[in-house]
Amino acid sequence: MRILHLLDGACGWEERLAVGQILDRLDRNEHPQIVASLDIGVPRNDVFNGTPIIRCPDRFGLGIVSAPRVRRLLAKHAIDVIVAWGNRAASAAIASRPDQVPLIVQRFAPRVSDREARFLRTVACARRTAIACTTGTVQRRLIEAGAPTERCVLIRPGVDFGLINRVKRDDDVRSSLGIAAEERLILMSPPTSREGYHDRLVWCQYFFGILDISDRIVVPGGGSEVDRLRRLVHSSGLVMPVFGGNLEMEELITSADVLVVPAGGDVSTTCIAWAMAAYVPVVATAVYSVAELIAHKSNGLLIKPEKGPGMALQFISHLQRMGDLRKEKETARGQAYEVFGIRRFVDQEVRLIENLLADQSPAAGIGDSAVTA
């Protein structure tokens, strides 16, 4: 079974980890795997432990422009199945694959625009296709957008407990950020966006400075909103949060003392799964996607989302009165161990591929690990 992992410029830390887990856990002789990207620089060439990345440049950002290159790649390597990690990758795959080659589209984000809904309906209705959804919220949103129910398969992501243990044993991440052992590292969830309440946490850092509180808020990643927050703190004289754009997200989460998910609507929750596994308490707004994993005062803390500036005060109140949340952290870690295992994730991905190759129902034999746990 020869597998092509097709990525595009939207490949982030979630896709990078998932592809790496499949590459590492499947026998290379039994399941040869090829990695290709429509972007000339994303992901980096060195992220998959020596597995080369074939570049099929999509110069106009349409996906379909790369279809001829992808088609030649399929023929050259006699690919049996395509796994598309992004919408543009899926567009190139659907335009280039022969009908008999199954296509799986991986989906982390629960928000579905009208344009995405039309595209994903088209993809899902094609022969031998499926959409692998990382949460029940993602699955539900796609079905509500019109994708066939039987083609939307729930496969929860895998968390690397071994990596978590290795990162926990040293303080390299905190040291690189300039955060002392006695300071509390409060990590914003990715991606930093205008639609969320990430700027409220920047104001929290300002109040922490006034109150002489040794909490350090870390802003991960990059992008236009991160640049806006940088300008905000420079122009207003606010106490500077720490920007950790050069560090891997999984290492930041593992090294944090608190993960804050200031979501204004449904967001990807892979970061919450990692925080649960890493014994890091989660403070989050009570949107649907977050509430799928976090229950208030059971395995984390939830805040009612609101648009006004009072949201910053809500965060400050929870962060200063939360205590160590030992019971909640233990509950969360036990749940993560049962639900987010890498072996289960890879096995379910393989089962989905085998179902498509055999023209069976895509979800046959694939149960929700959260339910079975």
XYZ file of C-alpha atoms in Angstrom:
373
model
C 0.000 0.000 0.000
C 1.840 3.092 -1.273
C 0.697 6.309 0.394
C 1.141 9.887 -0.802
C 0.921 12.581 1.867
C 0.093 15.780 -0.027
C 0.506 19.040 1.895
C 0.158 22.722 1.033
C 1.212 26.110 2.406
C -1.374 25.933 5.197
C 0.468 23.024 6.824
C 0.814 23.824 10.522
C 2.032 22.057 13.637
C -1.003 19.739 13.800
C -0.498 18.447 10.257
C 3.270 18.189 10.764
C 2.860 16.030 13.869
C 0.164 13.792 12.366
C 2.117 13.126 9.167
C 5.257 12.447 11.208
C 3.423 9.966 13.426
C 2.136 8.008 10.423
C 5.574 8.046 8.797
C 7.262 6.812 11.977
C 4.752 4.135 12.988
C 4.061 2.371 9.681
C 6.510 -0.193 8.357
C 8.273 1.407 5.377
C 8.515 -1.899 3.503
C 4.863 -2.810 3.941
C 3.550 0.731 3.472
C 5.967 2.900 1.417
C 5.167 6.570 1.960
C 5.878 9.644 -0.153
C 5.586 13.244 1.083
C 4.915 16.110 -1.325
C 3.999 19.745 -0.854
C 2.437 22.399 -3.080
C 4.535 25.030 -1.301
C 8.246 25.554 -1.980
C 9.071 26.189 1.686
C 6.282 24.688 3.809
C 6.876 22.447 5.608
C 10.620 22.676 6.180
C 12.724 19.997 4.513
C 14.011 18.630 7.830
C 10.780 18.071 9.757
C 10.165 14.394 8.951
C 13.362 12.731 10.184
C 15.033 12.397 6.823
C 11.957 11.705 4.695
C 12.389 13.937 1.619
C 9.646 16.346 0.599
C 8.900 16.514 -3.114
C 7.911 20.017 -4.202
C 5.003 20.486 -6.625
C 4.795 24.296 -6.626
C 1.304 25.794 -6.711
C 2.324 29.232 -7.878
C -1.161 30.763 -8.064
C -2.572 29.337 -4.842
C -5.363 27.414 -6.538
C -4.267 23.822 -5.956
C -5.527 22.670 -9.322
C -2.553 24.354 -11.038
C -0.309 21.692 -9.500
C -2.489 18.831 -10.762
C -0.214 17.862 -13.704
C 2.823 17.559 -11.404
C 0.812 15.570 -8.867
C -0.508 13.304 -11.633
C 3.041 12.497 -12.761
C 3.989 11.820 -9.141
C 1.106 9.361 -8.759
C 2.172 7.476 -11.878
C 5.893 7.464 -11.068
C 5.432 6.014 -7.564
C 2.335 3.874 -8.342
C 0.439 5.519 -5.470
C -2.451 3.517 -3.985
C -3.960 6.242 -1.772
C -3.663 10.025 -1.358
C -3.942 11.721 2.032
C -4.480 15.463 1.538
C -3.509 17.708 4.446
C -5.226 20.948 3.436
C -7.884 22.254 1.072
C -5.470 23.238 -1.699
C -3.818 19.852 -1.440
C -7.252 18.251 -1.745
C -8.017 20.413 -4.792
C -4.826 19.253 -6.516
C -5.524 15.641 -5.550
C -9.112 15.574 -6.779
C -8.029 17.075 -10.117
C -5.146 14.675 -10.679
C -6.063 11.277 -9.263
C -7.484 8.381 -11.252
C -10.925 7.343 -9.976
C -9.613 4.128 -8.469
C -7.122 5.902 -6.161
C -8.777 6.655 -2.804
C -8.524 10.166 -1.366
C -8.645 11.118 2.311
C -8.903 14.783 3.295
C -7.719 15.537 6.835
C -9.642 18.255 8.652
C -8.667 19.929 11.952
C -10.574 23.244 11.812
C -14.273 23.135 12.728
C -15.168 26.460 11.105
C -16.429 25.913 7.561
C -16.946 28.882 5.232
C -19.560 28.755 2.473
C -16.814 28.357 -0.124
C -15.188 25.526 1.822
C -18.566 23.858 2.283
C -19.178 23.783 -1.478
C -15.708 22.427 -2.143
C -15.787 19.757 0.580
C -19.253 18.587 -0.548
C -17.831 18.109 -4.023
C -14.825 16.203 -2.697
C -16.856 14.015 -0.348
C -19.323 13.028 -3.063
C -16.585 11.738 -5.372
C -15.912 8.008 -5.542
C -13.616 6.477 -2.902
C -13.217 9.619 -0.817
C -13.556 10.418 2.878
C -12.926 13.331 5.235
C -11.068 12.423 8.423
C -12.343 14.696 11.211
C -10.251 15.189 14.349
C -13.192 16.042 16.649
C -16.909 15.477 16.822
C -17.422 19.217 16.321
C -15.497 19.127 13.036
C -17.561 16.131 11.910
C -20.822 17.809 12.901
C -19.981 21.113 11.167
C -19.122 19.326 7.914
C -22.355 17.342 7.985
C -24.302 20.533 8.689
C -22.543 22.076 5.671
C -23.887 19.269 3.470
C -21.095 16.697 3.370
C -22.436 13.107 3.313
C -22.599 11.719 6.845
C -21.071 8.368 5.889
C -18.013 10.087 4.370
C -17.136 12.117 7.499
C -15.100 9.810 9.752
C -14.071 10.755 13.284
C -10.405 9.932 14.015
C -9.018 11.776 17.020
C -5.378 12.957 16.843
C -2.483 11.213 18.540
C -0.419 12.740 21.353
C 3.219 11.744 21.853
C 3.572 10.980 25.574
C 7.234 10.062 25.054
C 8.007 13.515 23.660
C 6.112 15.110 26.538
C 8.206 13.217 29.076
C 11.444 14.225 27.338
C 10.528 17.916 27.261
C 9.391 17.802 30.893
C 12.836 16.603 31.981
C 14.612 19.829 30.969
C 13.933 23.562 30.980
C 15.374 24.452 27.573
C 12.116 25.981 26.325
C 11.623 28.207 29.366
C 15.277 29.246 29.290
C 15.086 30.191 25.620
C 12.084 32.391 26.411
C 13.825 34.034 29.360
C 11.241 32.758 31.840
C 12.525 31.877 35.307
C 11.521 28.718 37.167
C 9.510 30.713 39.732
C 7.498 32.522 37.047
C 4.267 31.034 35.724
C 4.251 30.471 31.951
C 0.773 31.160 30.564
C 0.518 30.065 26.931
C -2.001 31.428 24.424
C -3.547 28.797 22.189
C -2.797 28.889 18.445
C -3.559 30.384 16.052
C -3.516 33.974 17.310
C -6.483 35.624 15.589
C -8.573 38.788 15.576
C -11.726 36.676 15.915
C -10.541 35.246 19.225
C -9.810 37.076 22.445
C -6.032 36.881 22.256
C -5.627 40.634 22.607
C -7.432 40.426 25.968
C -4.536 38.322 27.238
C -2.102 41.054 26.211
C -4.052 43.387 28.504
C -3.823 40.717 31.209
C -0.031 40.972 30.984
C -0.349 44.742 31.466
C -2.378 44.272 34.665
C 0.039 41.607 35.882
C 2.794 44.214 35.620
C 0.795 46.750 37.628
C -0.022 44.162 40.294
C 3.588 42.929 40.415
C 2.501 39.395 39.511
C 5.178 37.074 38.104
C 3.020 35.576 35.364
C 4.453 35.614 31.830
C 2.094 35.300 28.873
C 3.562 33.673 25.759
C 2.205 34.403 22.276
C 2.988 31.484 19.912
C 3.504 31.482 16.175
C 3.420 34.395 13.788
C 1.103 36.082 11.331
C -0.672 39.390 10.905
C -2.413 39.333 14.293
C 0.824 38.590 16.143
C 2.413 41.514 14.290
C -0.533 43.721 15.319
C -0.087 42.752 18.975
C 3.617 43.571 18.754
C 2.775 47.046 17.447
C 0.144 47.457 20.161
C 2.532 46.803 23.022
C 5.295 48.935 21.486
C 3.072 51.953 20.838
C 1.133 51.882 24.130
C 3.895 51.050 26.586
C 2.182 47.866 27.738
C 4.166 45.245 29.586
C 5.588 43.083 26.837
C 4.318 39.492 26.536
C 6.808 36.895 25.330
C 6.694 35.993 21.648
C 7.670 32.365 21.012
C 7.387 32.172 17.244
C 10.532 30.089 16.695
C 9.603 27.242 19.057
C 7.565 24.148 18.235
C 4.021 24.320 19.537
C 4.085 20.903 21.201
C 7.187 21.932 23.179
C 5.585 25.207 24.260
C 2.462 23.419 25.482
C 4.469 20.825 27.391
C 6.586 23.526 29.079
C 3.626 25.753 30.013
C 2.049 26.090 33.445
C -1.338 27.055 31.999
C -2.870 26.883 28.510
C -5.449 29.599 27.811
C -7.800 29.083 24.869
C -9.464 32.494 24.299
C -11.748 31.325 21.490
C -14.482 33.539 20.107
C -15.984 30.596 18.218
C -15.240 26.995 17.310
C -11.496 26.346 17.037
C -9.217 23.370 16.541
C -8.586 21.720 19.905
C -5.455 19.643 19.283
C -3.592 21.988 21.630
C -6.066 21.081 24.396
C -5.434 17.367 23.839
C -1.697 17.971 24.245
C -2.204 20.102 27.361
C -4.376 17.410 28.933
C -1.674 14.816 28.250
C 1.097 17.107 29.530
C -0.578 17.737 32.906
C -1.094 21.398 31.958
C -4.360 22.964 33.174
C -6.661 24.497 30.571
C -8.563 27.762 31.009
C -10.815 28.347 28.006
C -13.927 30.041 26.720
C -16.950 27.754 26.665
C -17.482 27.430 22.912
C -18.811 24.160 21.471
C -15.502 22.764 20.212
C -13.772 23.410 23.545
C -16.656 22.031 25.594
C -16.346 18.761 23.665
C -13.106 18.120 25.591
C -13.246 20.350 28.691
C -15.909 20.283 31.407
C -15.853 23.113 33.953
C -14.096 22.133 37.199
C -13.863 18.521 36.032
C -10.785 18.608 33.788
C -10.316 22.366 33.337
C -11.947 25.763 33.749
C -14.399 27.405 31.337
C -15.256 31.091 30.921
C -18.337 32.498 29.253
C -17.172 34.336 26.106
C -18.114 38.005 25.770
C -17.066 40.708 23.327
C -16.379 43.563 25.729
C -13.058 44.465 27.397
C -14.346 42.866 30.611
C -13.136 39.585 29.139
C -9.601 40.482 30.235
C -10.820 40.823 33.822
C -12.479 37.403 33.598
C -9.196 35.854 32.521
C -7.295 37.634 35.291
C -9.815 36.485 37.898
C -9.615 32.843 36.812
C -5.850 32.807 36.418
C -5.242 34.314 39.862
C -7.741 32.166 41.773
C -7.370 28.849 39.987
C -4.949 27.180 42.417
C -2.983 24.174 41.192
C -6.049 22.301 39.814
C -4.416 19.013 40.761
C -7.636 16.988 40.587
C -8.592 18.517 37.239
C -5.123 17.891 35.776
C -5.123 14.264 36.884
C -8.566 13.737 35.373
C -7.503 15.377 32.113
C -4.287 13.347 31.838
C -6.150 10.077 32.420
C -8.653 10.990 29.707
C -5.874 11.956 27.285
C -4.108 8.636 27.865
C -7.294 6.752 26.966
C -8.366 8.883 24.002
C -5.311 10.322 22.215
C -2.880 7.424 21.787
C -0.657 7.500 18.680
C -1.003 3.758 18.003
C -4.801 4.042 17.949
C -4.610 7.112 15.666
C -2.355 5.381 13.130
C -4.365 2.131 13.244
C -7.587 4.024 12.521
C -5.976 5.904 9.629
C -4.858 2.588 8.137
C -8.324 1.093 8.656
C -9.873 4.063 6.829
C -7.498 3.529 3.897
C -8.288 -0.203 3.798
C -12.029 0.521 3.862
C -11.739 2.832 0.849
C -9.569 0.366 -1.073
C -12.131 -2.374 -0.421
C -15.100 -0.136 -1.349
C -16.517 -0.532 2.157
C -18.153 2.134 4.307
C -15.318 4.535 5.272
C -16.153 4.384 8.985
C -16.462 0.582 9.196
C -14.616 -0.653 12.275
C -13.591 2.847 13.394
C -15.037 3.823 16.770
C -14.722 7.103 18.644
C -11.938 6.581 21.180
C -13.606 9.097 23.505
C -16.724 6.926 23.652
C -14.945 3.606 24.028
C -12.755 5.106 26.792
